PDB file of C-alpha atoms in Angstrom:
ATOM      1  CA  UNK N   1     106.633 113.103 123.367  1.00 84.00           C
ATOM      2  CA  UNK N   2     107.194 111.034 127.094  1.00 89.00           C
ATOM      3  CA  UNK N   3     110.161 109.783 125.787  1.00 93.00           C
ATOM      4  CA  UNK N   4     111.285 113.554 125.609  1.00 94.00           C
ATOM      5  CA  UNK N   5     109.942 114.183 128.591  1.00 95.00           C
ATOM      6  CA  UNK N   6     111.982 111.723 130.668  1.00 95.00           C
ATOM      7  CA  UNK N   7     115.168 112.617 128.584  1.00 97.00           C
ATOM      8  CA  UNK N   8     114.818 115.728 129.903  1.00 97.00           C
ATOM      9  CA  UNK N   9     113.672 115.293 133.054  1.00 97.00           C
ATOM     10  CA  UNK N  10     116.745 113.105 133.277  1.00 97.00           C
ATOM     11  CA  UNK N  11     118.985 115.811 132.047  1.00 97.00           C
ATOM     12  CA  UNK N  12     117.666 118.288 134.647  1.00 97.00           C
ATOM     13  CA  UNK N  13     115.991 119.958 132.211  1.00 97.00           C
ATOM     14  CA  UNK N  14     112.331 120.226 134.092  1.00 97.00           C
ATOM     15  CA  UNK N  15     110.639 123.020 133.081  1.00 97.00           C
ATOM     16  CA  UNK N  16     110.939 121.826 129.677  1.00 97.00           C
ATOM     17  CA  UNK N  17     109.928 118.205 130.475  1.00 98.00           C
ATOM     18  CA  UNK N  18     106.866 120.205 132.261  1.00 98.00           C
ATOM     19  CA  UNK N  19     105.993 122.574 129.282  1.00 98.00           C
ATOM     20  CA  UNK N  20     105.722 119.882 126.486  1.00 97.00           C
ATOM     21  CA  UNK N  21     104.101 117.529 128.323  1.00 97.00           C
ATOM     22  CA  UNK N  22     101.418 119.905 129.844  1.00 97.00           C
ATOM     23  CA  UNK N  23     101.205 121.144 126.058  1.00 96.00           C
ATOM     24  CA  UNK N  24     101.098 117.942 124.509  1.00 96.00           C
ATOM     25  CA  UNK N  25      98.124 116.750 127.458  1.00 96.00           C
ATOM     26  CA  UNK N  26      96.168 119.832 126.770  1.00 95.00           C
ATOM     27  CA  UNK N  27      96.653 121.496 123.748  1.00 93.00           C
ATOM     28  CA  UNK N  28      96.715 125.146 124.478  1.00 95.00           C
ATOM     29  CA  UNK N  29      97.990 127.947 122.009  1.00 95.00           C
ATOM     30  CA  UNK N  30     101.628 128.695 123.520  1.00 96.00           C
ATOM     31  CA  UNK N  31     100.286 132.243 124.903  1.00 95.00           C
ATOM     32  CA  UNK N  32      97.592 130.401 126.873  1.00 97.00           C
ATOM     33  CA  UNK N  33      99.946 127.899 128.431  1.00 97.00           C
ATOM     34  CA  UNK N  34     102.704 130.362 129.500  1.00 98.00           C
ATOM     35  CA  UNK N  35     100.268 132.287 131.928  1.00 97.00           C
ATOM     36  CA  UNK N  36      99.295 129.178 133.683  1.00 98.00           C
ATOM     37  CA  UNK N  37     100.163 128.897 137.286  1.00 97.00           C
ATOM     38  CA  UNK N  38     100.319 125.779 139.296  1.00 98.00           C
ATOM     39  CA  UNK N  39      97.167 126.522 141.683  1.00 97.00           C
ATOM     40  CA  UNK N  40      95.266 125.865 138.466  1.00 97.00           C
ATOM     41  CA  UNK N  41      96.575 122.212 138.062  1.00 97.00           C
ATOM     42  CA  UNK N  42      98.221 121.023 141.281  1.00 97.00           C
ATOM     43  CA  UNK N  43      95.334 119.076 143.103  1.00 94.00           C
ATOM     44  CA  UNK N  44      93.063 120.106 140.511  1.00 97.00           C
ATOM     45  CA  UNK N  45      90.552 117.731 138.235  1.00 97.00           C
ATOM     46  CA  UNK N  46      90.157 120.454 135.888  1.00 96.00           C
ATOM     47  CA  UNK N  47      90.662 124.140 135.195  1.00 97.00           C
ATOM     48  CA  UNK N  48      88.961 127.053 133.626  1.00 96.00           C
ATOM     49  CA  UNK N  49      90.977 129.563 131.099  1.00 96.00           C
ATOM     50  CA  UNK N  50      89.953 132.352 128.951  1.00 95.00           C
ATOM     51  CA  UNK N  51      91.464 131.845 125.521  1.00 93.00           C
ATOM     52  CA  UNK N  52      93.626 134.862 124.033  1.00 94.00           C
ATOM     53  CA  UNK N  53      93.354 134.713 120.796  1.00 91.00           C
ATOM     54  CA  UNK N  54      89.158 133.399 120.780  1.00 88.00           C
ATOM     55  CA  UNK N  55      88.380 135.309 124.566  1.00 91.00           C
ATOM     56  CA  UNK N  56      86.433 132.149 124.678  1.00 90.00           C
ATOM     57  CA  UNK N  57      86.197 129.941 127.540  1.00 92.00           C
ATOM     58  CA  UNK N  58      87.855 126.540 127.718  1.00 92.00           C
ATOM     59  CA  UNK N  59      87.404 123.925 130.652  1.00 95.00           C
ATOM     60  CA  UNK N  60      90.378 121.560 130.672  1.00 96.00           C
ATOM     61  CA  UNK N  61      90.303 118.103 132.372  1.00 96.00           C
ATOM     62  CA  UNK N  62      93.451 117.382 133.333  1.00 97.00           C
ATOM     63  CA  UNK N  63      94.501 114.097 132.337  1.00 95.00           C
ATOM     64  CA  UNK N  64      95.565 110.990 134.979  1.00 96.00           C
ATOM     65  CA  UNK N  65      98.877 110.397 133.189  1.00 96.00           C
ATOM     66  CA  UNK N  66      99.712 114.431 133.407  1.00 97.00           C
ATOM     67  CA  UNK N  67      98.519 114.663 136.896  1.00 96.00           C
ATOM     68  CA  UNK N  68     101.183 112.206 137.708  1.00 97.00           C
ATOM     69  CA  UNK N  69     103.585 114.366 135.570  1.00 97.00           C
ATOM     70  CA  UNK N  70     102.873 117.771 137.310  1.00 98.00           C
ATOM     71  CA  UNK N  71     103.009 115.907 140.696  1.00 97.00           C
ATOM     72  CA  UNK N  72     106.549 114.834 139.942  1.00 97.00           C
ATOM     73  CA  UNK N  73     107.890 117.434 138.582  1.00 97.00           C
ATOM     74  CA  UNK N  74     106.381 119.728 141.114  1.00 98.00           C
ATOM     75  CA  UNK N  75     108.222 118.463 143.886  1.00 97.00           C
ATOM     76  CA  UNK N  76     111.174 118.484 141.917  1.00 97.00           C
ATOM     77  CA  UNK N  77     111.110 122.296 141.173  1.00 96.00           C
ATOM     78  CA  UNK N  78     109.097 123.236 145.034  1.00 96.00           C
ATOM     79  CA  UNK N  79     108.020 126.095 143.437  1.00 96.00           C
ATOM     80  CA  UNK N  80     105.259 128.300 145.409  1.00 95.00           C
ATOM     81  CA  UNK N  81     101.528 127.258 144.275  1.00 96.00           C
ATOM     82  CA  UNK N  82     100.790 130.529 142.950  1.00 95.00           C
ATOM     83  CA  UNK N  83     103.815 130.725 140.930  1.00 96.00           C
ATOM     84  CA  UNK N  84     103.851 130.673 136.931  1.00 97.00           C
ATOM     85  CA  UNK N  85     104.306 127.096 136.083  1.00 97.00           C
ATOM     86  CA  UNK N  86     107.159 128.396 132.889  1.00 97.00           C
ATOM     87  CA  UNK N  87     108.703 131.459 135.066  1.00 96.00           C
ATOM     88  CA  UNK N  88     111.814 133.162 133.564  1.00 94.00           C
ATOM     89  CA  UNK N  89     115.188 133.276 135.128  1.00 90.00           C
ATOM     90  CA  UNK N  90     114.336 135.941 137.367  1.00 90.00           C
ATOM     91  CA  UNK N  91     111.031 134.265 139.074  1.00 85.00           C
ATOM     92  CA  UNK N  92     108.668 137.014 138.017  1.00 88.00           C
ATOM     93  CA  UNK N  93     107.022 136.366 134.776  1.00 95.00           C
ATOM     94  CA  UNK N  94     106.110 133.394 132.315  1.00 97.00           C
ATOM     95  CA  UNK N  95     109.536 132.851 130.175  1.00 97.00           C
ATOM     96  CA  UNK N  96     108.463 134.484 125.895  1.00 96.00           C
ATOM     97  CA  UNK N  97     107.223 132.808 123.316  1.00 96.00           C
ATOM     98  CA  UNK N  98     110.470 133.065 121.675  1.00 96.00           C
ATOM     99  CA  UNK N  99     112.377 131.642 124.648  1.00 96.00           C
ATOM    100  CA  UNK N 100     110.514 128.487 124.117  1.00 96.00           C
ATOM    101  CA  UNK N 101     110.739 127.948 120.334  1.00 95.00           C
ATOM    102  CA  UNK N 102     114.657 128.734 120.278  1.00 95.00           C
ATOM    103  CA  UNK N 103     115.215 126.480 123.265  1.00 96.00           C
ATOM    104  CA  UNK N 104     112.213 123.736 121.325  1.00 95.00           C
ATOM    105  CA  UNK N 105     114.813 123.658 118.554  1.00 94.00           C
ATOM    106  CA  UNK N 106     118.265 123.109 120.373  1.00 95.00           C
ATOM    107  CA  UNK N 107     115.821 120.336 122.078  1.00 95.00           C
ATOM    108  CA  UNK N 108     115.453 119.007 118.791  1.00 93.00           C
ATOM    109  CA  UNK N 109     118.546 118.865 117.878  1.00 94.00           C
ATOM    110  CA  UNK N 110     120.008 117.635 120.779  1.00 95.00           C
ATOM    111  CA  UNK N 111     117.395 114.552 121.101  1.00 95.00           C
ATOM    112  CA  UNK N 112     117.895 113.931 116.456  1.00 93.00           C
ATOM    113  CA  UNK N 113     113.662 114.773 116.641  1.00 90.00           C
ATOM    114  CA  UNK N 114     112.854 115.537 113.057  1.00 87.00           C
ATOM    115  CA  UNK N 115     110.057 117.725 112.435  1.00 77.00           C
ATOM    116  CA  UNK N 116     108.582 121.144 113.407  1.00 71.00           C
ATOM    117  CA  UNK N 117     110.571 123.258 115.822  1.00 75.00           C
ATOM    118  CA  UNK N 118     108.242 124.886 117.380  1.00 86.00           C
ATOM    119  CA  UNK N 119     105.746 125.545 120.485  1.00 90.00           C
ATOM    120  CA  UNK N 120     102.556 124.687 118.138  1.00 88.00           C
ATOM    121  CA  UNK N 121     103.816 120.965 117.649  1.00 90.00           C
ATOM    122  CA  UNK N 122     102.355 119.927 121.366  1.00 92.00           C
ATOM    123  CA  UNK N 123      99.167 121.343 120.314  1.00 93.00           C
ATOM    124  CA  UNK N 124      98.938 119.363 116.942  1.00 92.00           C
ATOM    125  CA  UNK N 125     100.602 116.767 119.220  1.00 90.00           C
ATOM    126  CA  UNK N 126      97.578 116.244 120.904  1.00 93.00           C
ATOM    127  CA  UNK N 127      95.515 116.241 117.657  1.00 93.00           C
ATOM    128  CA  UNK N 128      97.367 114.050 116.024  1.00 92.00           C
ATOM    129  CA  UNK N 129      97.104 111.606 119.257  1.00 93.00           C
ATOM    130  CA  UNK N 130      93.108 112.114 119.869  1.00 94.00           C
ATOM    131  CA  UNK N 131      92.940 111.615 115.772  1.00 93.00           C
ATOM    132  CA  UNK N 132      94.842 108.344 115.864  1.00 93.00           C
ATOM    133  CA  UNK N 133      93.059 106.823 119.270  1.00 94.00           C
ATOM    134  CA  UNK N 134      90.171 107.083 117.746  1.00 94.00           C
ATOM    135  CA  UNK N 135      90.450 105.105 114.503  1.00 92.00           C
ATOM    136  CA  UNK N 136      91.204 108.232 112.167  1.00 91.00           C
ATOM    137  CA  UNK N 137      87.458 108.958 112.389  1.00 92.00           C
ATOM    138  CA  UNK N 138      85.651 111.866 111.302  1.00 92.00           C
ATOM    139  CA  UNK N 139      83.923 112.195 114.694  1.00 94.00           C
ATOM    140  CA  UNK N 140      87.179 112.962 116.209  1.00 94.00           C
ATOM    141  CA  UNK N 141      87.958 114.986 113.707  1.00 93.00           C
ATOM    142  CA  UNK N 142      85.195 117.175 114.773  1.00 94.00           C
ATOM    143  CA  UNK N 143      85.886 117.164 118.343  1.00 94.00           C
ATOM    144  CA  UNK N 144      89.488 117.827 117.291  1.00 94.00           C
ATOM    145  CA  UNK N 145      88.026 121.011 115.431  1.00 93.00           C
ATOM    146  CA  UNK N 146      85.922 122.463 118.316  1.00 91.00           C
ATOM    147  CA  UNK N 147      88.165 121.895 121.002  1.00 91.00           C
ATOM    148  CA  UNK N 148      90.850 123.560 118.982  1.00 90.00           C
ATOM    149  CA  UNK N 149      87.846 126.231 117.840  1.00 88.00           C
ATOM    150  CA  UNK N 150      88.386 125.858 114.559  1.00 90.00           C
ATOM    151  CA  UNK N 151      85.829 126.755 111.895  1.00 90.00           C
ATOM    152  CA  UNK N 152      85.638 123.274 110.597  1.00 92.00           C
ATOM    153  CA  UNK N 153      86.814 119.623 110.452  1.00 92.00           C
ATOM    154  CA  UNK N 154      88.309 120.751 107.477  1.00 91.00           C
ATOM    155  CA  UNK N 155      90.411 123.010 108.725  1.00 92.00           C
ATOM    156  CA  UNK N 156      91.725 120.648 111.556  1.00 92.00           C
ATOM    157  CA  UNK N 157      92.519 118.028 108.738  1.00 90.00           C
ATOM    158  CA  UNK N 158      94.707 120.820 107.298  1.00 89.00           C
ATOM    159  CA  UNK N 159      96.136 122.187 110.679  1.00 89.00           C
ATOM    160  CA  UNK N 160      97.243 118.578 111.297  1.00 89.00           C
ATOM    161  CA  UNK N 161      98.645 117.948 108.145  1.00 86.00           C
ATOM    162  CA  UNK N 162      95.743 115.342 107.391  1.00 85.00           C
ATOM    163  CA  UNK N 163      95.102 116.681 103.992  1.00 77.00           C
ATOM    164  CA  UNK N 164      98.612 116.579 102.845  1.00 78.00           C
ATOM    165  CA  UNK N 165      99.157 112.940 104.007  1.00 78.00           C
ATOM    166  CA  UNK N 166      95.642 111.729 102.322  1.00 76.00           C
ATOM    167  CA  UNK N 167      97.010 113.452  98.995  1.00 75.00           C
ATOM    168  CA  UNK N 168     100.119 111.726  99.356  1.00 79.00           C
ATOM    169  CA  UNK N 169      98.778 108.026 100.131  1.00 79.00           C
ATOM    170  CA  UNK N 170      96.993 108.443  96.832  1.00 74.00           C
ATOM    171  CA  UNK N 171     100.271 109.248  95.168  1.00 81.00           C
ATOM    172  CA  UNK N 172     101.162 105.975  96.420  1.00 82.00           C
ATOM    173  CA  UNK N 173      98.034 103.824  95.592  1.00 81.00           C
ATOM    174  CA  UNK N 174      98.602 104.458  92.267  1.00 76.00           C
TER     175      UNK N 174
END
């Protein structure tokens, strides 16, 4: 993920370097992460959203490595503070969820990134990240699940492909 990041930020590609790294720091649904503006990061320790698809409330500390990010990147684009951070081509609204998954997968492609082309990979991106720094344990498995507001830890294991893997590492213990 920051080696994508500075590719594209090297290829003048920032609102892309911007989107999967703010993604991949906080793991919001795409829908939640378009509508967010830069007066709710830039300066900010945290911010407060209400989630779309739960219309529950999420605080979000904002990590020190991603503060650094949006910094950067922010005087880079010089966009005004109350701005959409991922505004379309005409400067007026958040770019669409399909925007971002057709333009994730010519990313892909471009960079040789195998895997899933689309916007939900920063999310499980994050998951997969919080899963691993903390020693694969089942306590992070259920902070994975109720930050993500899942029903269980069970269905986090299966939304990050935990299951799966387990099932196949037995294949190979055989």
């Amino acid at each position: 993920m920051q080696t994508t990041v500075l590719k594209l930020e090297r290829d003048g590609d920032l609102k892309f370097a911007l989107l999967i790294a703010t993604g991949s720091y906080i793991g919001l649904r795409i829908s939640d992460l378009l509508q967010l503006r830069w007066c709710d990061v830039i300066n900010q320790e945290y911010f407060t959203i209400i989630e779309k698809k739960t219309k529950k409330e999420r605080r979000i500390t904002i990590n020190p490595e991603l503060h650094e990010i949006l910094n950067r990147l922010f005087a880079k684009i010089n966009p005004e503070l109350d701005q959409y951070m991922f505004v379309n081509r005409f400067g007026n609204k958040p770019v669409s969820v399909q925007y971002v998954n057709n333009k994730l997968k010519q990313i892909f492609t471009k960079y040789g990134i195998k895997g899933q082309f689309s916007s939900h990979f920063m999310r499980k991106t994050l998951g997969r990240r919080v899963w691993e720094m903390n020693e694969y344990s089942d306590r992070a498995l259920l902070l994975l699940s109720q930050l993500f507001n899942h029903a269980s830890p069970n269905t986090t294991k299966i939304y990050l492909g935990i299951k799966e893997q387990e099932i196949s590492n037995l294949y190979l213990s055989v």
